[in-house]
């Protein structure tokens, strides 16, 4: 069994660091979402709609939880490690993972995963001709 070191508990985690990282994370998500919307084969069915809601009862092992609301009524659970942003964005396998919708991923992949929420492939136009 292989254990991803980035999924290990985060010692000495701080909620204020996670909250600060949330702002930077959401800015990166919005930027990536705008890029994804430029792809001619996709369209956005739902988007982030409002501010994330803190869900302290869902905190786990040094990761702090928020629910991110979407325009279709869904909420995507996000758990952010309570560490300095630079550590979270690190390229090492030991960088603490974020959890997006129950999936443990490193920073860049977490940004892409949340940015891709609500995106759908356009129907194949050539099949209708």
Short mmCIF file of N, CA and C in Angstrom, two decimals:
data_model
loop_
_atom_site.label_atom_id
_atom_site.label_comp_id
_atom_site.label_asym_id
_atom_site.label_seq_id
_atom_site.Cartn_x
_atom_site.Cartn_y
_atom_site.Cartn_z
N UNK A 1 0.85 -1.18 0.00
CA UNK A 1 0.00 0.00 0.00
C UNK A 1 0.89 1.24 0.00
N UNK A 2 0.64 2.14 -0.91
CA UNK A 2 1.40 3.38 -1.02
C UNK A 2 0.58 4.51 -0.40
N UNK A 3 1.21 5.27 0.47
CA UNK A 3 0.53 6.40 1.10
C UNK A 3 1.13 7.68 0.55
N UNK A 4 0.28 8.53 0.02
CA UNK A 4 0.71 9.84 -0.48
C UNK A 4 1.05 10.70 0.74
N UNK A 5 2.30 11.15 0.87
CA UNK A 5 2.67 11.94 2.04
C UNK A 5 1.89 13.24 2.17
N UNK A 6 1.36 13.76 1.07
CA UNK A 6 0.59 14.99 1.11
C UNK A 6 -0.77 14.84 1.77
N UNK A 7 -1.21 13.59 1.99
CA UNK A 7 -2.51 13.36 2.61
C UNK A 7 -2.40 13.12 4.11
N UNK A 8 -1.21 13.14 4.64
CA UNK A 8 -1.00 12.90 6.07
C UNK A 8 -1.58 14.05 6.89
N UNK A 9 -1.89 13.81 8.17
CA UNK A 9 -2.37 14.89 9.04
C UNK A 9 -1.38 16.06 9.05
N UNK A 10 -1.92 17.24 9.24
CA UNK A 10 -1.11 18.47 9.24
C UNK A 10 -0.91 18.91 10.69
N UNK A 11 0.29 18.74 11.23
CA UNK A 11 0.52 19.15 12.62
C UNK A 11 0.57 20.67 12.75
N UNK A 12 0.13 21.16 13.89
CA UNK A 12 0.19 22.60 14.20
C UNK A 12 -0.54 23.46 13.17
N UNK A 13 -1.61 22.92 12.59
CA UNK A 13 -2.39 23.66 11.59
C UNK A 13 -3.10 24.84 12.23
N UNK A 14 -3.25 25.90 11.43
CA UNK A 14 -3.92 27.12 11.91
C UNK A 14 -5.03 27.53 10.95
N UNK A 15 -6.19 27.79 11.51
CA UNK A 15 -7.34 28.18 10.70
C UNK A 15 -7.09 29.50 9.97
N UNK A 16 -6.40 30.44 10.58
CA UNK A 16 -6.16 31.72 9.93
C UNK A 16 -5.32 31.55 8.66
N UNK A 17 -4.38 30.60 8.67
CA UNK A 17 -3.58 30.35 7.46
C UNK A 17 -4.44 29.72 6.37
N UNK A 18 -5.32 28.81 6.75
CA UNK A 18 -6.22 28.18 5.77
C UNK A 18 -7.17 29.22 5.18
N UNK A 19 -7.70 30.11 6.02
CA UNK A 19 -8.62 31.15 5.54
C UNK A 19 -7.92 32.11 4.58
N UNK A 20 -6.68 32.46 4.88
CA UNK A 20 -5.92 33.34 3.98
C UNK A 20 -5.65 32.63 2.66
N UNK A 21 -5.33 31.34 2.72
CA UNK A 21 -5.09 30.57 1.50
C UNK A 21 -6.36 30.44 0.66
N UNK A 22 -7.51 30.39 1.32
CA UNK A 22 -8.78 30.28 0.61
C UNK A 22 -8.97 31.44 -0.37
N UNK A 23 -8.63 32.64 0.05
CA UNK A 23 -8.77 33.82 -0.82
C UNK A 23 -7.91 33.67 -2.07
N UNK A 24 -6.67 33.29 -1.88
CA UNK A 24 -5.74 33.10 -3.01
C UNK A 24 -6.21 31.96 -3.89
N UNK A 25 -6.67 30.88 -3.26
CA UNK A 25 -7.15 29.71 -3.99
C UNK A 25 -8.34 30.08 -4.89
N UNK A 26 -9.32 30.78 -4.33
CA UNK A 26 -10.51 31.14 -5.12
C UNK A 26 -10.18 32.10 -6.26
N UNK A 27 -9.22 32.99 -6.05
CA UNK A 27 -8.79 33.87 -7.15
C UNK A 27 -8.18 33.04 -8.27
N UNK A 28 -7.37 32.04 -7.92
CA UNK A 28 -6.77 31.15 -8.93
C UNK A 28 -7.84 30.32 -9.62
N UNK A 29 -8.85 29.88 -8.88
CA UNK A 29 -9.95 29.10 -9.46
C UNK A 29 -10.71 29.95 -10.47
N UNK A 30 -11.01 31.19 -10.12
CA UNK A 30 -11.76 32.06 -11.04
C UNK A 30 -10.95 32.32 -12.32
N UNK A 31 -9.65 32.50 -12.17
CA UNK A 31 -8.79 32.71 -13.34
C UNK A 31 -8.78 31.46 -14.23
N UNK A 32 -8.61 30.29 -13.63
CA UNK A 32 -8.60 29.05 -14.41
C UNK A 32 -9.97 28.78 -15.03
N UNK A 33 -11.04 29.10 -14.32
CA UNK A 33 -12.40 28.90 -14.86
C UNK A 33 -12.60 29.74 -16.11
N UNK A 34 -12.11 30.98 -16.09
CA UNK A 34 -12.22 31.84 -17.27
C UNK A 34 -11.46 31.25 -18.44
N UNK A 35 -10.31 30.66 -18.18
CA UNK A 35 -9.54 30.00 -19.25
C UNK A 35 -10.30 28.80 -19.81
N UNK A 36 -10.88 27.99 -18.93
CA UNK A 36 -11.63 26.81 -19.37
C UNK A 36 -12.83 27.20 -20.23
N UNK A 37 -13.45 28.32 -19.92
CA UNK A 37 -14.63 28.76 -20.66
C UNK A 37 -14.30 29.19 -22.08
N UNK A 38 -13.01 29.39 -22.37
CA UNK A 38 -12.60 29.76 -23.73
C UNK A 38 -12.49 28.55 -24.65
N UNK A 39 -12.49 27.36 -24.10
CA UNK A 39 -12.36 26.14 -24.92
C UNK A 39 -13.63 25.97 -25.76
N UNK A 40 -13.50 25.84 -27.07
CA UNK A 40 -14.68 25.77 -27.94
C UNK A 40 -15.50 24.49 -27.78
N UNK A 41 -14.96 23.49 -27.11
CA UNK A 41 -15.69 22.24 -26.98
C UNK A 41 -16.45 22.13 -25.65
N UNK A 42 -16.38 23.17 -24.83
CA UNK A 42 -17.02 23.13 -23.52
C UNK A 42 -17.92 24.33 -23.30
N UNK A 43 -18.83 24.18 -22.35
CA UNK A 43 -19.65 25.31 -21.90
C UNK A 43 -19.86 25.17 -20.40
N UNK A 44 -20.16 26.29 -19.76
CA UNK A 44 -20.37 26.28 -18.31
C UNK A 44 -21.86 26.17 -18.03
N UNK A 45 -22.19 25.13 -17.27
CA UNK A 45 -23.57 24.87 -16.86
C UNK A 45 -23.85 25.47 -15.48
N UNK A 46 -22.82 25.53 -14.63
CA UNK A 46 -22.96 26.09 -13.28
C UNK A 46 -21.64 26.75 -12.90
N UNK A 47 -21.73 27.76 -12.05
CA UNK A 47 -20.54 28.49 -11.62
C UNK A 47 -20.61 28.75 -10.12
N UNK A 48 -19.48 29.12 -9.55
CA UNK A 48 -19.46 29.49 -8.13
C UNK A 48 -20.43 30.64 -7.95
N UNK A 49 -21.28 30.52 -6.93
CA UNK A 49 -22.35 31.49 -6.73
C UNK A 49 -22.40 31.89 -5.25
N UNK A 50 -21.62 32.88 -4.90
CA UNK A 50 -21.60 33.33 -3.52
C UNK A 50 -20.30 32.99 -2.83
N UNK A 51 -20.28 33.26 -1.55
CA UNK A 51 -19.08 33.06 -0.74
C UNK A 51 -19.07 31.66 -0.13
N UNK A 52 -17.89 31.08 0.02
CA UNK A 52 -17.79 29.78 0.70
C UNK A 52 -18.30 29.89 2.14
N UNK A 53 -18.90 28.82 2.61
CA UNK A 53 -19.45 28.77 3.97
C UNK A 53 -18.55 27.88 4.82
N UNK A 54 -18.10 28.41 5.93
CA UNK A 54 -17.22 27.66 6.84
C UNK A 54 -18.02 26.54 7.49
N UNK A 55 -17.48 25.33 7.48
CA UNK A 55 -18.13 24.14 8.05
C UNK A 55 -17.16 23.50 9.04
N UNK A 56 -17.05 24.08 10.23
CA UNK A 56 -16.03 23.65 11.19
C UNK A 56 -16.20 22.20 11.63
N UNK A 57 -17.42 21.69 11.63
CA UNK A 57 -17.61 20.30 12.05
C UNK A 57 -17.04 19.29 11.05
N UNK A 58 -16.68 19.76 9.86
CA UNK A 58 -16.09 18.89 8.83
C UNK A 58 -14.56 18.99 8.79
N UNK A 59 -13.96 19.79 9.68
CA UNK A 59 -12.50 19.89 9.74
C UNK A 59 -11.90 18.51 10.00
N UNK A 60 -10.77 18.24 9.36
CA UNK A 60 -10.12 16.93 9.51
C UNK A 60 -8.61 17.07 9.52
N UNK A 61 -7.99 16.57 10.54
CA UNK A 61 -6.55 16.37 10.60
C UNK A 61 -5.72 17.57 10.13
N UNK A 62 -6.09 18.77 10.61
CA UNK A 62 -5.34 19.96 10.24
C UNK A 62 -5.78 20.61 8.94
N UNK A 63 -6.92 20.17 8.41
CA UNK A 63 -7.50 20.79 7.22
C UNK A 63 -8.84 21.38 7.63
N UNK A 64 -9.11 22.59 7.14
CA UNK A 64 -10.28 23.34 7.54
C UNK A 64 -11.27 23.38 6.38
N UNK A 65 -12.55 23.15 6.70
CA UNK A 65 -13.57 22.90 5.67
C UNK A 65 -14.44 24.11 5.36
N UNK A 66 -14.72 24.25 4.07
CA UNK A 66 -15.69 25.21 3.56
C UNK A 66 -16.54 24.50 2.51
N UNK A 67 -17.79 24.94 2.38
CA UNK A 67 -18.63 24.49 1.28
C UNK A 67 -18.70 25.64 0.28
N UNK A 68 -18.37 25.33 -0.97
CA UNK A 68 -18.38 26.33 -2.04
C UNK A 68 -19.70 26.18 -2.80
N UNK A 69 -20.56 27.23 -2.78
CA UNK A 69 -21.86 27.12 -3.43
C UNK A 69 -21.77 27.34 -4.95
N UNK A 70 -22.58 26.57 -5.67
CA UNK A 70 -22.66 26.69 -7.13
C UNK A 70 -24.07 27.11 -7.54
N UNK A 71 -24.18 27.71 -8.71
CA UNK A 71 -25.44 28.27 -9.19
C UNK A 71 -26.52 27.22 -9.42
N UNK A 72 -26.15 25.95 -9.51
CA UNK A 72 -27.15 24.90 -9.69
C UNK A 72 -27.61 24.30 -8.36
N UNK A 73 -27.20 24.92 -7.25
CA UNK A 73 -27.63 24.47 -5.93
C UNK A 73 -26.67 23.51 -5.26
N UNK A 74 -25.70 22.99 -5.99
CA UNK A 74 -24.72 22.08 -5.38
C UNK A 74 -23.76 22.87 -4.51
N UNK A 75 -23.15 22.15 -3.57
CA UNK A 75 -22.07 22.70 -2.75
C UNK A 75 -20.92 21.71 -2.84
N UNK A 76 -19.74 22.23 -3.10
CA UNK A 76 -18.55 21.38 -3.19
C UNK A 76 -17.74 21.61 -1.92
N UNK A 77 -17.47 20.54 -1.20
CA UNK A 77 -16.70 20.62 0.05
C UNK A 77 -15.23 20.79 -0.27
N UNK A 78 -14.61 21.75 0.38
CA UNK A 78 -13.20 22.07 0.20
C UNK A 78 -12.53 22.03 1.57
N UNK A 79 -11.46 21.26 1.69
CA UNK A 79 -10.67 21.24 2.92
C UNK A 79 -9.27 21.77 2.60
N UNK A 80 -8.88 22.81 3.33
CA UNK A 80 -7.61 23.48 3.08
C UNK A 80 -6.70 23.30 4.29
N UNK A 81 -5.45 22.87 4.05
CA UNK A 81 -4.52 22.71 5.17
C UNK A 81 -4.18 24.05 5.81
N UNK A 82 -4.04 24.04 7.11
CA UNK A 82 -3.72 25.26 7.85
C UNK A 82 -2.23 25.50 7.94
N UNK A 83 -1.61 25.69 6.77
CA UNK A 83 -0.16 25.94 6.69
C UNK A 83 0.08 27.18 5.85
N UNK A 84 1.33 27.62 5.83
CA UNK A 84 1.70 28.76 4.98
C UNK A 84 1.41 28.42 3.52
N UNK A 85 1.00 29.41 2.77
CA UNK A 85 0.65 29.23 1.36
C UNK A 85 1.78 28.61 0.56
N UNK A 86 3.00 29.05 0.79
CA UNK A 86 4.15 28.53 0.03
C UNK A 86 4.30 27.02 0.23
N UNK A 87 4.05 26.53 1.43
CA UNK A 87 4.15 25.09 1.68
C UNK A 87 3.06 24.34 0.92
N UNK A 88 1.88 24.91 0.88
CA UNK A 88 0.74 24.29 0.20
C UNK A 88 0.95 24.25 -1.32
N UNK A 89 1.59 25.27 -1.85
CA UNK A 89 1.82 25.36 -3.29
C UNK A 89 3.10 24.66 -3.72
N UNK A 90 3.82 24.07 -2.78
CA UNK A 90 5.08 23.40 -3.08
C UNK A 90 4.93 22.27 -4.07
N UNK A 91 6.02 21.96 -4.75
CA UNK A 91 6.00 20.92 -5.78
C UNK A 91 6.45 19.56 -5.26
N UNK A 92 6.77 19.48 -4.00
CA UNK A 92 7.19 18.22 -3.39
C UNK A 92 5.97 17.33 -3.14
N UNK A 93 6.17 16.03 -3.17
CA UNK A 93 5.08 15.09 -2.85
C UNK A 93 4.64 15.25 -1.40
N UNK A 94 5.48 15.85 -0.58
CA UNK A 94 5.15 16.05 0.83
C UNK A 94 4.31 17.30 1.05
N UNK A 95 4.10 18.12 0.01
CA UNK A 95 3.25 19.31 0.16
C UNK A 95 1.86 18.84 0.58
N UNK A 96 1.26 19.49 1.58
CA UNK A 96 -0.05 19.04 2.04
C UNK A 96 -1.13 19.23 0.98
N UNK A 97 -1.88 18.18 0.77
CA UNK A 97 -2.96 18.21 -0.23
C UNK A 97 -4.17 18.97 0.29
N UNK A 98 -4.92 19.53 -0.65
CA UNK A 98 -6.25 20.04 -0.38
C UNK A 98 -7.21 18.91 -0.72
N UNK A 99 -8.41 18.97 -0.20
CA UNK A 99 -9.44 18.01 -0.56
C UNK A 99 -10.54 18.79 -1.28
N UNK A 100 -10.88 18.37 -2.48
CA UNK A 100 -11.93 19.01 -3.27
C UNK A 100 -12.97 17.94 -3.59
N UNK A 101 -14.17 18.12 -3.04
CA UNK A 101 -15.22 17.14 -3.30
C UNK A 101 -14.83 15.73 -2.91
N UNK A 102 -14.05 15.58 -1.85
CA UNK A 102 -13.65 14.27 -1.37
C UNK A 102 -12.40 13.69 -2.00
N UNK A 103 -11.77 14.45 -2.89
CA UNK A 103 -10.57 13.97 -3.57
C UNK A 103 -9.35 14.76 -3.09
N UNK A 104 -8.30 14.06 -2.69
CA UNK A 104 -7.06 14.71 -2.24
C UNK A 104 -6.20 15.06 -3.44
N UNK A 105 -5.89 16.35 -3.58
CA UNK A 105 -5.08 16.81 -4.72
C UNK A 105 -4.18 17.95 -4.28
N UNK A 106 -3.05 18.09 -4.98
CA UNK A 106 -2.15 19.20 -4.70
C UNK A 106 -2.73 20.48 -5.27
N UNK A 107 -2.14 21.60 -4.88
CA UNK A 107 -2.67 22.94 -5.16
C UNK A 107 -3.13 23.12 -6.61
N UNK A 108 -2.24 22.96 -7.56
CA UNK A 108 -2.58 23.24 -8.96
C UNK A 108 -3.73 22.36 -9.45
N UNK A 109 -3.70 21.09 -9.08
CA UNK A 109 -4.78 20.19 -9.49
C UNK A 109 -6.08 20.55 -8.78
N UNK A 110 -5.99 21.01 -7.54
CA UNK A 110 -7.18 21.42 -6.80
C UNK A 110 -7.83 22.64 -7.47
N UNK A 111 -6.99 23.58 -7.91
CA UNK A 111 -7.50 24.75 -8.63
C UNK A 111 -8.25 24.29 -9.88
N UNK A 112 -7.63 23.42 -10.67
CA UNK A 112 -8.26 22.92 -11.89
C UNK A 112 -9.52 22.13 -11.64
N UNK A 113 -9.53 21.35 -10.58
CA UNK A 113 -10.69 20.53 -10.26
C UNK A 113 -11.90 21.39 -9.92
N UNK A 114 -11.70 22.39 -9.05
CA UNK A 114 -12.83 23.25 -8.69
C UNK A 114 -13.23 24.15 -9.86
N UNK A 115 -12.25 24.62 -10.63
CA UNK A 115 -12.56 25.46 -11.80
C UNK A 115 -13.37 24.69 -12.84
N UNK A 116 -13.16 23.39 -12.92
CA UNK A 116 -13.87 22.56 -13.89
C UNK A 116 -15.26 22.14 -13.45
N UNK A 117 -15.58 22.37 -12.17
CA UNK A 117 -16.93 22.04 -11.70
C UNK A 117 -17.95 22.85 -12.50
N UNK A 118 -18.97 22.20 -12.97
CA UNK A 118 -20.02 22.88 -13.72
C UNK A 118 -19.75 23.01 -15.21
N UNK A 119 -18.60 22.51 -15.67
CA UNK A 119 -18.28 22.55 -17.11
C UNK A 119 -18.80 21.26 -17.75
N UNK A 120 -19.30 21.39 -18.97
CA UNK A 120 -19.79 20.25 -19.73
C UNK A 120 -19.25 20.33 -21.14
N UNK A 121 -19.15 19.18 -21.79
CA UNK A 121 -18.77 19.14 -23.20
C UNK A 121 -19.96 19.56 -24.04
N UNK A 122 -19.70 20.34 -25.08
CA UNK A 122 -20.77 20.71 -26.01
C UNK A 122 -21.14 19.48 -26.82
N UNK A 123 -22.40 19.37 -27.20
CA UNK A 123 -22.79 18.26 -28.07
C UNK A 123 -22.00 18.32 -29.37
N UNK A 124 -21.74 17.17 -29.94
CA UNK A 124 -20.99 17.08 -31.20
C UNK A 124 -21.85 17.68 -32.32
N UNK A 125 -21.43 18.85 -32.81
CA UNK A 125 -22.18 19.55 -33.85
C UNK A 125 -22.14 18.81 -35.18
N UNK A 126 -21.06 18.07 -35.44
CA UNK A 126 -20.94 17.39 -36.72
C UNK A 126 -21.94 16.26 -36.85
N UNK A 127 -22.40 15.70 -35.74
CA UNK A 127 -23.36 14.60 -35.79
C UNK A 127 -24.74 15.08 -36.20
N UNK A 128 -24.99 16.38 -36.07
CA UNK A 128 -26.31 16.93 -36.39
C UNK A 128 -26.43 17.34 -37.85
N UNK A 129 -25.35 17.24 -38.61
CA UNK A 129 -25.39 17.69 -40.01
C UNK A 129 -25.90 16.64 -40.92
#
